[in-house]
Every structure is written in C-alpha cells, then in structure tokens.
Coordinates of C-alpha atoms in Angstrom, one line a residue:
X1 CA 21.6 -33.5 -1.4
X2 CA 18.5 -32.8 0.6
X3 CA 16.6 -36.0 1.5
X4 CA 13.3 -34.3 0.1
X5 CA 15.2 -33.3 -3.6
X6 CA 16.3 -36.9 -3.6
X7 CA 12.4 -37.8 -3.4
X8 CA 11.5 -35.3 -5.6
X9 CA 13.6 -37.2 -7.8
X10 CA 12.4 -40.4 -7.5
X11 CA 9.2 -39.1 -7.4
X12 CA 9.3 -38.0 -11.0
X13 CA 8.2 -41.6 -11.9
X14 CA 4.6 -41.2 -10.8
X15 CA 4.0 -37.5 -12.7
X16 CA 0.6 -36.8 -13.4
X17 CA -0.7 -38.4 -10.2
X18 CA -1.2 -34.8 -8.3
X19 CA -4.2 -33.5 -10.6
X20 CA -6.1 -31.6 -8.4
X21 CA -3.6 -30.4 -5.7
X22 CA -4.2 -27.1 -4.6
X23 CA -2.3 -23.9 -5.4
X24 CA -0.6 -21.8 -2.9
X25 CA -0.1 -17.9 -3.4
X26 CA 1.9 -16.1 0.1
X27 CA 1.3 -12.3 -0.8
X28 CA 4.3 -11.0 1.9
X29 CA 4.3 -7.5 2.7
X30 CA 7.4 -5.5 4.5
X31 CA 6.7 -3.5 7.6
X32 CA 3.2 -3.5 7.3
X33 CA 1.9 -3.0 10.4
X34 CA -0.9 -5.2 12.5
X35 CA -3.6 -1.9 12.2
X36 CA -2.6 -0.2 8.7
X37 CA -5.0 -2.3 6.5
X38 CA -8.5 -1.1 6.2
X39 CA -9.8 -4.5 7.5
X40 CA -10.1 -4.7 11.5
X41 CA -8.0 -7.7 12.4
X42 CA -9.9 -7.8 15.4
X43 CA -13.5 -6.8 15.5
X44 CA -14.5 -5.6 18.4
X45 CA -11.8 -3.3 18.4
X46 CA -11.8 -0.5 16.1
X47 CA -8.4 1.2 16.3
X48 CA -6.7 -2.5 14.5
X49 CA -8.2 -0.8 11.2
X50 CA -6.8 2.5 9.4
X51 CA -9.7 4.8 9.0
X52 CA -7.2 6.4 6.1
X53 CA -6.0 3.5 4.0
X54 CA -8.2 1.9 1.5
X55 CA -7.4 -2.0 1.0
X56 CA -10.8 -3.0 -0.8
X57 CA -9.1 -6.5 -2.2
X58 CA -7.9 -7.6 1.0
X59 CA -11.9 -6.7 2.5
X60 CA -12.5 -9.3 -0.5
X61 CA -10.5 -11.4 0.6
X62 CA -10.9 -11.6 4.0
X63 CA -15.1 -11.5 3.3
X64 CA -14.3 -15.0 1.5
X65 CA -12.3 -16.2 3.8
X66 CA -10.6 -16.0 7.4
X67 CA -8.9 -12.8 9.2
X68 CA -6.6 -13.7 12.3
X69 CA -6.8 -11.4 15.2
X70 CA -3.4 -13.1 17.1
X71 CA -1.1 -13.6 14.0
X72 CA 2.7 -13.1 14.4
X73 CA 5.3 -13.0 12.8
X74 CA 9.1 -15.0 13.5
X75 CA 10.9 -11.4 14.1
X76 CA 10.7 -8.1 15.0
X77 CA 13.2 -6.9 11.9
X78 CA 12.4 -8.9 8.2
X79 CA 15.4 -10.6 7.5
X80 CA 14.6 -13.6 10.3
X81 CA 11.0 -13.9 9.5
X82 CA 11.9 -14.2 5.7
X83 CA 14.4 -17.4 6.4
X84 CA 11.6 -18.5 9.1
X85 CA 8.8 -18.4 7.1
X86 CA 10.6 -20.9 4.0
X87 CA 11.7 -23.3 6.8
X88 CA 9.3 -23.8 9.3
X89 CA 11.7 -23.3 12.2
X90 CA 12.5 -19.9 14.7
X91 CA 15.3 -17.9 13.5
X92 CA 16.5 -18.7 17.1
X93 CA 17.2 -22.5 15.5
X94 CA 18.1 -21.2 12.0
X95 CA 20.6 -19.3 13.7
X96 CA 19.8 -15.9 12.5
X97 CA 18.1 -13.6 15.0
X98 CA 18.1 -9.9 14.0
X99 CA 18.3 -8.0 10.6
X100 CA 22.4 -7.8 9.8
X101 CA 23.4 -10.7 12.5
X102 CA 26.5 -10.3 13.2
X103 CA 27.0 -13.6 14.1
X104 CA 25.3 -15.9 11.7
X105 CA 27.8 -13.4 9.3
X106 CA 30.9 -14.3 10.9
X107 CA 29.8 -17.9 11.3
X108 CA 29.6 -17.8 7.2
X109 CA 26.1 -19.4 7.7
X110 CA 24.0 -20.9 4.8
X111 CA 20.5 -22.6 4.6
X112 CA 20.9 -24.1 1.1
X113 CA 20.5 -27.4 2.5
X114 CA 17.2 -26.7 5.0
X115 CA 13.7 -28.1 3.5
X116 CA 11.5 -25.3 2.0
X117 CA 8.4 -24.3 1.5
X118 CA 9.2 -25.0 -2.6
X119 CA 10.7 -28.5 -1.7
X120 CA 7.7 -29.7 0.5
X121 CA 5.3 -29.7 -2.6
X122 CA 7.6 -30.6 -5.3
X123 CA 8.0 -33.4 -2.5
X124 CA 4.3 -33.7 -2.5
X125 CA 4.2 -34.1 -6.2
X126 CA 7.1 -32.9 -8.5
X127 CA 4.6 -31.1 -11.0
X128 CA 4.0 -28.2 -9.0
X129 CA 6.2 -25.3 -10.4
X130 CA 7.4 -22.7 -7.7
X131 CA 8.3 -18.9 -8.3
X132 CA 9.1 -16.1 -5.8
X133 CA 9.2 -12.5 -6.9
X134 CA 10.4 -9.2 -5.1
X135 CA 12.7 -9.4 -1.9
X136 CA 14.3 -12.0 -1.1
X137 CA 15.9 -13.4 2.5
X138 CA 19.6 -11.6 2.4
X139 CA 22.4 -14.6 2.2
X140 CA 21.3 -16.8 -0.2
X141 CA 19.6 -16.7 -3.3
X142 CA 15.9 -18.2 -4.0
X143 CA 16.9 -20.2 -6.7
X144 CA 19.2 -22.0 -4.3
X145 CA 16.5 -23.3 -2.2
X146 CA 14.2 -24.8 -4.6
X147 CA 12.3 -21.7 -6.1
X148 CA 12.0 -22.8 -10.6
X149 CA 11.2 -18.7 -11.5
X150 CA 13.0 -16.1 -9.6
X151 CA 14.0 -12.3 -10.6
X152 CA 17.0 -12.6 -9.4
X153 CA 18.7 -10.6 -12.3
X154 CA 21.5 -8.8 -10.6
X155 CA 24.5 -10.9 -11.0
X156 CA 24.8 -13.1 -7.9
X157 CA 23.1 -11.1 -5.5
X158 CA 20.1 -12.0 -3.7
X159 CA 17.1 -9.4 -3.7
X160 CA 17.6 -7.1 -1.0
X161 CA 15.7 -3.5 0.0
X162 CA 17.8 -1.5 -2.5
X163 CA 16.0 -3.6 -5.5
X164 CA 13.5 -2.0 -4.5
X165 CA 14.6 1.5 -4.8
X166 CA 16.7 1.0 -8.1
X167 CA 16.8 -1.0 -11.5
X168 CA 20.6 -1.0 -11.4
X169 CA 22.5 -1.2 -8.2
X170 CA 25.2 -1.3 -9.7
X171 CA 24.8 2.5 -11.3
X172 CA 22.2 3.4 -8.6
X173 CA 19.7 3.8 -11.5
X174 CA 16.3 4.7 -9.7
X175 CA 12.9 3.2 -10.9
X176 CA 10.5 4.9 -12.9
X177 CA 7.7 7.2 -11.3
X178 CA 5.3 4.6 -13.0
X179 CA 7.3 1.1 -10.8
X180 CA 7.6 2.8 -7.0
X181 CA 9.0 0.0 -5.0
X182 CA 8.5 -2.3 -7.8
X183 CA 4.5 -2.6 -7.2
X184 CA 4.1 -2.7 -10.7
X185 CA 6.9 -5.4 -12.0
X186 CA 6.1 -7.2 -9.2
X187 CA 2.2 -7.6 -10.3
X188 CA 3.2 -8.2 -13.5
X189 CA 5.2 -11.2 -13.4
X190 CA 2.9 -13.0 -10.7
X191 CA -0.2 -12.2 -13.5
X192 CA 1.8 -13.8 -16.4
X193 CA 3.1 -16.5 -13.7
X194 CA -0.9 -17.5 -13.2
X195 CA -1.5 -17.0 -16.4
X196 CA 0.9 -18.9 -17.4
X197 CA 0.6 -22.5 -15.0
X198 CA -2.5 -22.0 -13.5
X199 CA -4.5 -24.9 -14.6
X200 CA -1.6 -26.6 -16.0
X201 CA -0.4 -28.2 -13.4
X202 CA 0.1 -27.0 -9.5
X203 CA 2.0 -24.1 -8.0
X204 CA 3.3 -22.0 -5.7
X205 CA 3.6 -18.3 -5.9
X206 CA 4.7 -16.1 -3.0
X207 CA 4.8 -12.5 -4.1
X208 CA 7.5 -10.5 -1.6
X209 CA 7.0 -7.0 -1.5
X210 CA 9.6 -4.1 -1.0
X211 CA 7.0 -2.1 0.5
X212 CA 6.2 -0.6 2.6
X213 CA 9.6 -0.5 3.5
X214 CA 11.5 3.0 3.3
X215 CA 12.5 4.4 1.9
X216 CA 8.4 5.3 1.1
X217 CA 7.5 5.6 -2.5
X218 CA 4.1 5.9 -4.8
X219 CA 2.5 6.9 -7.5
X220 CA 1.2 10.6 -7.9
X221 CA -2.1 10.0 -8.9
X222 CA -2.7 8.0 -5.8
X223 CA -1.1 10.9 -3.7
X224 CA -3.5 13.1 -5.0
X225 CA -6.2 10.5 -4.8
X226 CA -5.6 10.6 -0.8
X227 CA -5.3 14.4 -0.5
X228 CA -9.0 15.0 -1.8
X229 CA -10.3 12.3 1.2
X230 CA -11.4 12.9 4.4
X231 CA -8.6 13.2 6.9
X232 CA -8.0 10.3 8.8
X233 CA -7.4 10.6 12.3
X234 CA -3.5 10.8 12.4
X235 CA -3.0 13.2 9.4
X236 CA -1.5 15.8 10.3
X237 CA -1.5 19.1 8.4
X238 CA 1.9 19.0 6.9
X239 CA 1.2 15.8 5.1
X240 CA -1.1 18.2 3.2
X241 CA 1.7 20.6 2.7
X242 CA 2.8 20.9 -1.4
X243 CA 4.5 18.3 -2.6
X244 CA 7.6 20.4 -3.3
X245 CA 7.5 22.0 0.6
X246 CA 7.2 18.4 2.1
X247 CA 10.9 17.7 4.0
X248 CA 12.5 14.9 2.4
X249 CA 12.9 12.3 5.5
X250 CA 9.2 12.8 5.6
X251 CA 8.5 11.6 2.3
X252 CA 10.5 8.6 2.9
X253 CA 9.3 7.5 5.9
X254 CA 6.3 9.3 7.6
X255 CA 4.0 11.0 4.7
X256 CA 0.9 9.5 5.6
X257 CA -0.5 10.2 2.3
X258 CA 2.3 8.7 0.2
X259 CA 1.9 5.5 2.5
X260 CA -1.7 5.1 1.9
X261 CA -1.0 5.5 -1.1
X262 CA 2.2 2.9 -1.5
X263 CA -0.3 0.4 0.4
X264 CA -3.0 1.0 -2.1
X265 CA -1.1 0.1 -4.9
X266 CA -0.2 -3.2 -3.0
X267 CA -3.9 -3.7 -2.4
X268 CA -4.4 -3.4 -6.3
X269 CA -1.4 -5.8 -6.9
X270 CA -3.6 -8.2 -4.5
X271 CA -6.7 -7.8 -6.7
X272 CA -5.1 -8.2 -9.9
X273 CA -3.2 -11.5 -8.4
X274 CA -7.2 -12.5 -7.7
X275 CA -8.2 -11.9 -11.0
X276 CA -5.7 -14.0 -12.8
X277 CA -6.6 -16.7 -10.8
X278 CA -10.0 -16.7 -11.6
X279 CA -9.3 -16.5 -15.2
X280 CA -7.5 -19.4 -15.1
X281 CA -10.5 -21.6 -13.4
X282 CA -8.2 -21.9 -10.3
X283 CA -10.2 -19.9 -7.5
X284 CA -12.0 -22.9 -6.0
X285 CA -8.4 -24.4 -6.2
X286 CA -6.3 -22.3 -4.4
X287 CA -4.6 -21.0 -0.9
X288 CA -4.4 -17.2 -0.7
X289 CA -2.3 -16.0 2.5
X290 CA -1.5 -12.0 2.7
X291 CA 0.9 -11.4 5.8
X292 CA 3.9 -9.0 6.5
X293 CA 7.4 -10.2 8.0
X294 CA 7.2 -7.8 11.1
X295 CA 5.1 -5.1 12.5
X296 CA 5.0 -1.5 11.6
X297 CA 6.8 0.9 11.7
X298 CA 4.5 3.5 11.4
X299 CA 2.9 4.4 14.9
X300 CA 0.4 4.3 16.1
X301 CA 0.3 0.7 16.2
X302 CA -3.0 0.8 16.6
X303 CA -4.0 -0.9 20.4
X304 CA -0.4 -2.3 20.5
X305 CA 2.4 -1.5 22.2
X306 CA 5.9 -0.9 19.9
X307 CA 6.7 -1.8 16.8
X308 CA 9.1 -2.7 14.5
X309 CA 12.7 -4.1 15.8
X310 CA 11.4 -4.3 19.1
X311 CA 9.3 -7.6 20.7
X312 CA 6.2 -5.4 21.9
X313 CA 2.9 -6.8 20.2
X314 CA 3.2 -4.3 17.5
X315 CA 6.6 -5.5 16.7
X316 CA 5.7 -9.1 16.2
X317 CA 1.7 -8.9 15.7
X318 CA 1.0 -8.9 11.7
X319 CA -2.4 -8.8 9.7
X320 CA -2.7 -12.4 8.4
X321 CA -6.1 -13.2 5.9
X322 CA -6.4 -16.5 4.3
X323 CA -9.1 -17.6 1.3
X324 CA -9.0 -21.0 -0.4
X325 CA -10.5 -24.3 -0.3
X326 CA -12.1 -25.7 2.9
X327 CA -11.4 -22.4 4.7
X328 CA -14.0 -21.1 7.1
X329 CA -15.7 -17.9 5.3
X330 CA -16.1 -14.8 6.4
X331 CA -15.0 -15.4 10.2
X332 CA -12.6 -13.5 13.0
X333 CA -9.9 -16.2 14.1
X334 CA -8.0 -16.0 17.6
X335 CA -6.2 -18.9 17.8
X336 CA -3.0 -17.7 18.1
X337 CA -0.3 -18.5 15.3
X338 CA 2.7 -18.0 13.6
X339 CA 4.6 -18.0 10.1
X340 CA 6.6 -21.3 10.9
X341 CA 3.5 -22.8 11.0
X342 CA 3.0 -22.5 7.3
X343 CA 5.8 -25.3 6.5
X344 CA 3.7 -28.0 7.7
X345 CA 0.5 -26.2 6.3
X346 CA 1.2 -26.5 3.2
X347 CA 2.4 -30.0 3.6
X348 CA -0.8 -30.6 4.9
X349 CA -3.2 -29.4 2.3
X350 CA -0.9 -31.0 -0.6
X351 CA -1.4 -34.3 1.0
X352 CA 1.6 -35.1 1.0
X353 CA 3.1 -38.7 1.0
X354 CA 6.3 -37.9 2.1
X355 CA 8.1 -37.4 5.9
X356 CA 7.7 -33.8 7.6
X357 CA 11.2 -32.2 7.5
X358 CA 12.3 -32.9 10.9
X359 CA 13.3 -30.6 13.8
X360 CA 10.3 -28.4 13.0
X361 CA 8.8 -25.3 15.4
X362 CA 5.7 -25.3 13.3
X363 CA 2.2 -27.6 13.2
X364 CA -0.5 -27.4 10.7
X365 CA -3.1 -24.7 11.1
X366 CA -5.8 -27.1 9.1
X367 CA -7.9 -27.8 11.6
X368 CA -7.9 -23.9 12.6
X369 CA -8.5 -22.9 8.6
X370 CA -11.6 -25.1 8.4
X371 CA -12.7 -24.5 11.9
X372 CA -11.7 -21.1 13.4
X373 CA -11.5 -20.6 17.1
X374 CA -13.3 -24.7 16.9
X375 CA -9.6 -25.5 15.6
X376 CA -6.8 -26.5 17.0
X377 CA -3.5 -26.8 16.0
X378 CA -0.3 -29.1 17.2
X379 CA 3.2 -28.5 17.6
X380 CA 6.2 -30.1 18.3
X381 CA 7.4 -27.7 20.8
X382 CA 5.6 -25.2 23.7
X383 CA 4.6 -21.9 22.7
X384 CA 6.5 -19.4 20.2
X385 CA 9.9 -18.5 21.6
X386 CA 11.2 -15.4 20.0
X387 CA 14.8 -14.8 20.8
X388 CA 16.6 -11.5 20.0
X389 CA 20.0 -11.1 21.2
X390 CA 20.7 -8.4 19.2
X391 CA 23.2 -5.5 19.2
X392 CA 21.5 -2.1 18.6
X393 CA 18.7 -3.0 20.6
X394 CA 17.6 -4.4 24.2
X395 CA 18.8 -7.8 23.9
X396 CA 15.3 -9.8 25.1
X397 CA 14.2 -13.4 24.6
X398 CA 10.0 -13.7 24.7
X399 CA 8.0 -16.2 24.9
X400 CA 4.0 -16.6 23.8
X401 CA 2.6 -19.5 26.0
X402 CA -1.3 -19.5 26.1
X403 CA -2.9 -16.5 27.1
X404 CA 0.7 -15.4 28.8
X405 CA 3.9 -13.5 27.3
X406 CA 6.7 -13.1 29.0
X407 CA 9.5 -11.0 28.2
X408 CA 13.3 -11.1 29.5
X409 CA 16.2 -9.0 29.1
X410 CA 19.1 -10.8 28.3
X411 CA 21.9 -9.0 30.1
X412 CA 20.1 -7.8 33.0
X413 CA 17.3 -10.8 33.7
X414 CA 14.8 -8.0 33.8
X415 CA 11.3 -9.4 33.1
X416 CA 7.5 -8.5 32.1
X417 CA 4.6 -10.7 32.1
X418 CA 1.9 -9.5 30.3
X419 CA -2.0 -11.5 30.2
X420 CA -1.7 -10.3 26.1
X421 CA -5.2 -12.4 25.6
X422 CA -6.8 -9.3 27.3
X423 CA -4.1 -6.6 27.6
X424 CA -2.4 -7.1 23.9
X425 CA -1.7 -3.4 24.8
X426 CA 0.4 -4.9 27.4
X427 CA -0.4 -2.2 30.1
X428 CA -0.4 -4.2 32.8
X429 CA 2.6 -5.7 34.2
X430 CA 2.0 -8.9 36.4
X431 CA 5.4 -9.9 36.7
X432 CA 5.0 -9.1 40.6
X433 CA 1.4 -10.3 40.6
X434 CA 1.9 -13.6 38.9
X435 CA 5.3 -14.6 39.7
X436 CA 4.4 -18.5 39.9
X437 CA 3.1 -18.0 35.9
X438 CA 6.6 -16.0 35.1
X439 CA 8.8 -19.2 36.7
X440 CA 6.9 -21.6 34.8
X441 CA 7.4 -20.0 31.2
X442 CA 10.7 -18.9 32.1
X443 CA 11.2 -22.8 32.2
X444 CA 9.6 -23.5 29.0
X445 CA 11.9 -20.7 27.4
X446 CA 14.8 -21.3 28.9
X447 CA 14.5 -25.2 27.8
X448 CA 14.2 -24.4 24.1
X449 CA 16.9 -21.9 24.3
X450 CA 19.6 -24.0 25.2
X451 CA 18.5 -27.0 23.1
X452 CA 18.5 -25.6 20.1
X453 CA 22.1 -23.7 21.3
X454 CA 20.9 -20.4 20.4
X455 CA 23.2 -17.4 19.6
X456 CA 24.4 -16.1 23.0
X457 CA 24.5 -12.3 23.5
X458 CA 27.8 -12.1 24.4
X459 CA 28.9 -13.5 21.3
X460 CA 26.8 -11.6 19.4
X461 CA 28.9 -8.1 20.5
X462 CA 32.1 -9.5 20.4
X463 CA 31.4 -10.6 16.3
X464 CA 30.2 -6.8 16.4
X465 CA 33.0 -5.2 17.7
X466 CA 36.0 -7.8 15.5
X467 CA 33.0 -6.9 12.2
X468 CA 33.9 -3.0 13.2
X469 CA 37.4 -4.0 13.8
X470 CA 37.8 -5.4 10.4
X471 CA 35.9 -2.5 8.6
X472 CA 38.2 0.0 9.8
X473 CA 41.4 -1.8 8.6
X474 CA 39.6 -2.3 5.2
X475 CA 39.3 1.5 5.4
X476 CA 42.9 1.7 6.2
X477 CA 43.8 -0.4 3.4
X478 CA 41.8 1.2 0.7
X479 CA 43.1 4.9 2.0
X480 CA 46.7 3.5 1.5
X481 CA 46.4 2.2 -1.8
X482 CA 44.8 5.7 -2.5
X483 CA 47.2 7.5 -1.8
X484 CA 50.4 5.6 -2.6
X485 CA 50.0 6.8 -6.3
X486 CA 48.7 10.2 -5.5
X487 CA 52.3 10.7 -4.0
X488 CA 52.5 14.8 -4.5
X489 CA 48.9 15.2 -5.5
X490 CA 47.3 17.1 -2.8
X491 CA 43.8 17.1 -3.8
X492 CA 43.9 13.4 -4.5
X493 CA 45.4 13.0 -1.1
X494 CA 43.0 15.4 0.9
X495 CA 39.9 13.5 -0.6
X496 CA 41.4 10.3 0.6
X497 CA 42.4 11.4 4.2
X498 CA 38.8 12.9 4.6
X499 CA 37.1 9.7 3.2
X500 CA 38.7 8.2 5.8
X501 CA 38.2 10.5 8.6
X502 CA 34.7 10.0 7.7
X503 CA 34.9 6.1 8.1
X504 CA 37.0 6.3 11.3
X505 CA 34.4 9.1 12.6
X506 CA 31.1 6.4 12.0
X507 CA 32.8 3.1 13.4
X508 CA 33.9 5.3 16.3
X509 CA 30.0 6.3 16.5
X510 CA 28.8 2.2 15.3
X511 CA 31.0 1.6 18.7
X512 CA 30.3 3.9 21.0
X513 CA 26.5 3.1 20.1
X514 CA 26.6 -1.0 20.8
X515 CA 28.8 0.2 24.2
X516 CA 25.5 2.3 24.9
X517 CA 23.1 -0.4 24.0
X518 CA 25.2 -3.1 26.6
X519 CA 24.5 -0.3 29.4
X520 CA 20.7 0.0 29.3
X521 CA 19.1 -2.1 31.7
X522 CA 15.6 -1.8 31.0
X523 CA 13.5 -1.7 27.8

C-alpha cells in the first residue's frame, strides 16, 4: 500500500479539519502548441500569439492571473508528460521516455504504486474528492492511482486518443457532429463535477483533452464562424476551399480553420469550467492551471524551433496560465519551469502536514506564483534533464540548465548548445564557442542519467526489433488458424494470405525504418 493511502487512512480521524483548502482544476490540452493561443506567452514578442485563433477565456484568465513565457513540458510526445505530470518525476526516472516505449512495454511496467497528484491532497486532508476526465496516461487506469470520478467506461481500458474519435471502440462508433473530440462531454461532466462538490468540501479536477490531437475535428458552425474572419497570416487559400473539395488528411491534421475552430471550442470549455466555479462561491478559492503535454504540431511554432516528438523548444515549450489565490495578477513570468513541478505545488498550497513523496525532480513554484520573476523556486536536482532514447526518432538526451540548453545525440555524441534565454529560436550554435559551458552541463546530465539508470538506447531497439519479431509470429499464428478450416475455400484462403502479406509487408517497413533511424547521425 502506498505510504501516503495508509495516511490517508489514518487521516480520516481528523475530517472536517481542511475547511478552507483550496481547489485545484489542471485544464490539459494535447498538442497545443507554445504560439496557437491568442494570448502572447511572451510579450515582447508577437509571433508566440496566433493572430487567427480566438481564446477569449484563457485572455481572462491569464488577465487575472500569471502567463509563463519559459514553460515546458516533461516530453516531446504526450504519453511521458501525462505519467510526469501525476508524479512529479521525469519520464527518464518513471522509466517511460517516448509515446509507445518499447521498453517500459516489455519491462511490463506499472505506476500503480507511485504518489499522485490525487494522493498528495487526500494526504493533505482526505475530504478533497478527485476526478479526471478525457485522456488518460496509456497503461494504467486513473482510477488506479487515486482519481474518486473517472470516465473510464470502456471495459478495462484506460482512455487513450481513439476515445476521442469514437463512443464505442469496440464497434468503431464515431461521435456525434455536436461532441468533436469529446469538447462537449468533457465540459459537461467537469460543470456537474463543480457543481456538484464545489463548496462542499475540496477538490481536484484536471480536465484532459483529446484535442487538439488528430485526427482534427470541430463543430461546423465554428468552421464557418472562422471562414467569415480576416485571414490570419498562415491561411492559405485551400483552407478556404468548400468543405466537400477539402482533401481528407487536410482536414485531419492541417485545416487551419477547423483547428481554430477545435481550439475555440476548448477555449469555451475553459470559460464554462470558470463559470461553474463562480457559481459555486469557489473563485477566490481555487487553482486554475491551462497547459498542454507537448508542443505543436502545427508549424509554425511561432519563434521556436521544431515541434512535436522532437526536443527543439517548440517540441517541449507549452503555453502555461495560472489564476487562483495569492497568484500575482496580470503579469509575464520567465522563470523557467516545468510540469513535475506541479507535485510539490500542490502539496504546497494544501498545506499539507504530511512527508513530500520522495525521490522527486520537482520544487514548488509558490514563491514564483505570488512573486513572478521576484520568485524562486527549489529543487532537488540541477536543471530539467529530458531524455529521449527513442526509436523513430534522433535518439537525444537535453538538458535546461540556467540560461543554457544543451542537446546530445545519443548514438553519435553529437552536440548543440544553445543560449535559449536569448536565442529560444536556437539559431545560434555555441557548441564551438562555449565549449567550457557544454562540459560542464554535460556533467550535470550525464550524472542524473546514470543515477536514476535511465532506459539505454540500445535496449530500447533491441525491445523494438524482438516487439516486431513477436508481431509477425502473431500474424503467422492468426493466418494459420485462418486457414486450417478454410481447407479448399479459395477465397477464404486468398483473404487470409493477403492479410498477411500486408502484415509481413509493414513490419518489413516498421524495420527497415528503426534500421534508418540508427544510421542518421545528426538531427
């Protein structure tokens, strides 16, 4: 049993004794990038604003509280920053690196027993009540990890990116025109959660989105809505193109209108999740954080550099707006900081009695919430350390140290150093200008790495390679059990030998690929 359940337990005695500790609500959006809000993250630069999308409630927000020019998030891909974010530790130390880790699969690794977010405040006091709708952290359900209201409805499955595409899995039954990405179901059930608790007794509400994920979706009165605007800068004229005419990949993935759209409806999600907290005489009483578990992917990137799966500021830099009590009001942030620090955050502003889990990467951002750039904030290790030893990608471990990033390929021990307090476009490599600064984070990095054992690359494709191994023998398997009692049915047999031509044909490709991704030496 986790040592924080068992004083949650005990802590049952002393009910009643938490009146008055705030509420949390973590509005966590998927994909969205660092410049696709229409808030500028950073002020004195215009392009980390859309001057297309329309995000009104999140201006609100942001107006009443903090915006944070240097925000990241744990990962690149979603899956490690949504297991990062609930435990206050890198994905490097949770030991799950990349979306679909090959490893951390093979390894059969679960996280059932790690401290949440949930479990630190029913630690703090066991009346708060904790709920997470929408997408969940692929491996384990929420419920398992201390979450009282889930929507967790599909058997045992955990919520993963095709909840977000269809009602039934199962049948591959699509949502309504009215539910895109589960916008509206999603707003729903966080309104009657407030509604239901707020002022009752404490809670925590974190609100995960599907969008704006692909495959895109909205609603067609908001595509229509953004049709009749102005023309932002990076609409091109086949976004205008009749709805019917419009390619499909471009619908689900690059139709600028649709995603404007798709982000609007979030933005109204957030302003509903606003109202219902107000109703309930909570506002002065509660913590709202809107972030995103990676950065965009689509480019521009505004100022940055990349984007999503790769370690380029627009792959890990994320908007990040906080409102709630003792917050700093209306005011630009550029401390640095990152989504593990939200652990010991929240264990912070519940006052908590009880231990910090231990083995953390995270501090509390207090001090920087109710000082800005006056803050500071302390943690029990140097820098953010960002390891990605991944398979379908240059395999690079980075670290954020100060004002410095440095950036190492894993196979090859090529490196970039980038000054990312000035050149967040990282433009300038100083890696032959600066080698003294590269040697001395290269320490720091290559310190935390091995003490925390991280997952080594070379492991990494060789669990890729047996995983591709063991597909194609399933393949085998299911194609001889096919066709054993289709003996003299040649239809029956032809559709079986082509499905698995088919099979054979993409793990001969899923190889070939990672064998291509082992060769490139730069990134």
């Amino acid at each position: 049993m986790k040592p924080l359940l068992i004083l949650f337990l005990s802590g049952l005695l002393c009910w009643g004794e938490g009146a008055g500790r705030p509420n949390f609500i973590l509005a966590y959006e998927d994909d969205l990038g660092w410049a696709d809000t229409s808030v500028r993250m950073m002020e004195e630069d215009p392009e980390s604003a859309s001057d297309f999308h329309q995000t009104p409630h999140l201006g609100a927000l942001a107006h009443r509280g903090m915006k944070f020019s240097c925000a990241y998030a744990p990962s690149p891909t979603g899956t490690p920053s949504r297991k990062s974010i609930q435990f206050g530790k890198t994905p490097g130390r949770l030991g799950y690196t990349f979306f679909h880790d090959v490893l951390a699969l093979e390894r059969g690794l679960k996280w059932k027993d790690e401290v949440s977010l949930a479990d630190v405040l029913k630690a703090a006091d066991p009346g708060y009540i904790t709920a997470h709708f929408g997408k969940g952290m692929s491996g384990e359900q929420m419920k398992t990890i201390g979450y009282d209201r889930t929507d967790e409805v599909d058997g045992n499955a955990d919520n993963g990116n095709y909840h977000g595409e269809y009602i039934s899995l199962k049948n591959r039954t699509p949502l309504p025109p009215d539910n895109p990405k589960r916008m509206a179901s999603l707003e729903k059930s966080s309104v009657d959660f407030i509604r239901e608790h707020g002022g009752e007794r404490p809670f925590f509400l974190m609100v995960s989105h599907y969008a704006v994920h692909v495959p895109h979706a909205a609603r067609a009165d908001l595509i229509e809505k953004y049709r009749n605007l102005p023309r932002g800068e990076y609409c091109k004229d086949d976004d205008y193109l009749p709805v019917e005419q419009i390619p499909e990949g471009k619908k689900i993935s690059s139709w600028r209108l649709q995603y404007a759209a798709m982000l609007e409806e979030v933005d109204e999600g957030l302003g509903e999740i606003v109202e219902a907290v107000k109703e309930v005489g909570q506002w002065d009483n509660t913590f709202i954080i809107f972030t995103s578990d990676n950065g965009g992917g689509l480019t521009p990137n505004g100022s940055l550099s990349g984007g999503k799966a790769n370690l380029y500021e627009g792959g890990l830099r994320v908007p990040f707006v906080v409102a709630g009590p003792g917050v700093k009001e209306g005011v630009q942030c550029d401390v640095p900081i990152v989504q593990w620090d939200l652990l010991p955050t929240f264990h912070d502003f519940a006052q908590s009695g009880q231990p910090i889990p231990d083995a953390l990467d995270g501090g509390s951002l207090r001090s920087i919430f109710e000082n800005g750039n006056d803050g500071s904030v302390s943690r029990p290790v140097e820098g953010f350390v960002f390891h990605y030893p991944c398979y379908f990608a240059p395999p690079l471990s980075v670290i954020r140290l100060g004002d410095y990033k440095l950036m190492e390929h894993l196979l090859t021990g090529e490196q970039k150093l980038f000054n990312v307090s000035t050149d967040y476009g990282e433009k300038n490599n100083l890696i032959y200008e600066n080698p003294k600064k590269a040697l001395e984070l290269k320490a720091v990095m290559s310190s935390y790495i091995e003490k925390i054992r991280a997952e080594d690359v070379q492991d990494v494709y060789r669990a890729r390679f047996a995983e591709l191994d063991k597909f194609e023998a399933m393949a085998r398997s299911v194609h001889a059990k096919a066709i054993e009692p289709a003996a003299g049915v040649t239809q029956a047999i032809e559709e079986a030998d082509e499905k698995l031509k088919k099979n054979l044909e993409r793990f001969t490709k899923n190889r070939e690929e990672c064998r291509e991704n082992q060769r490139r030496t730069t990134f």
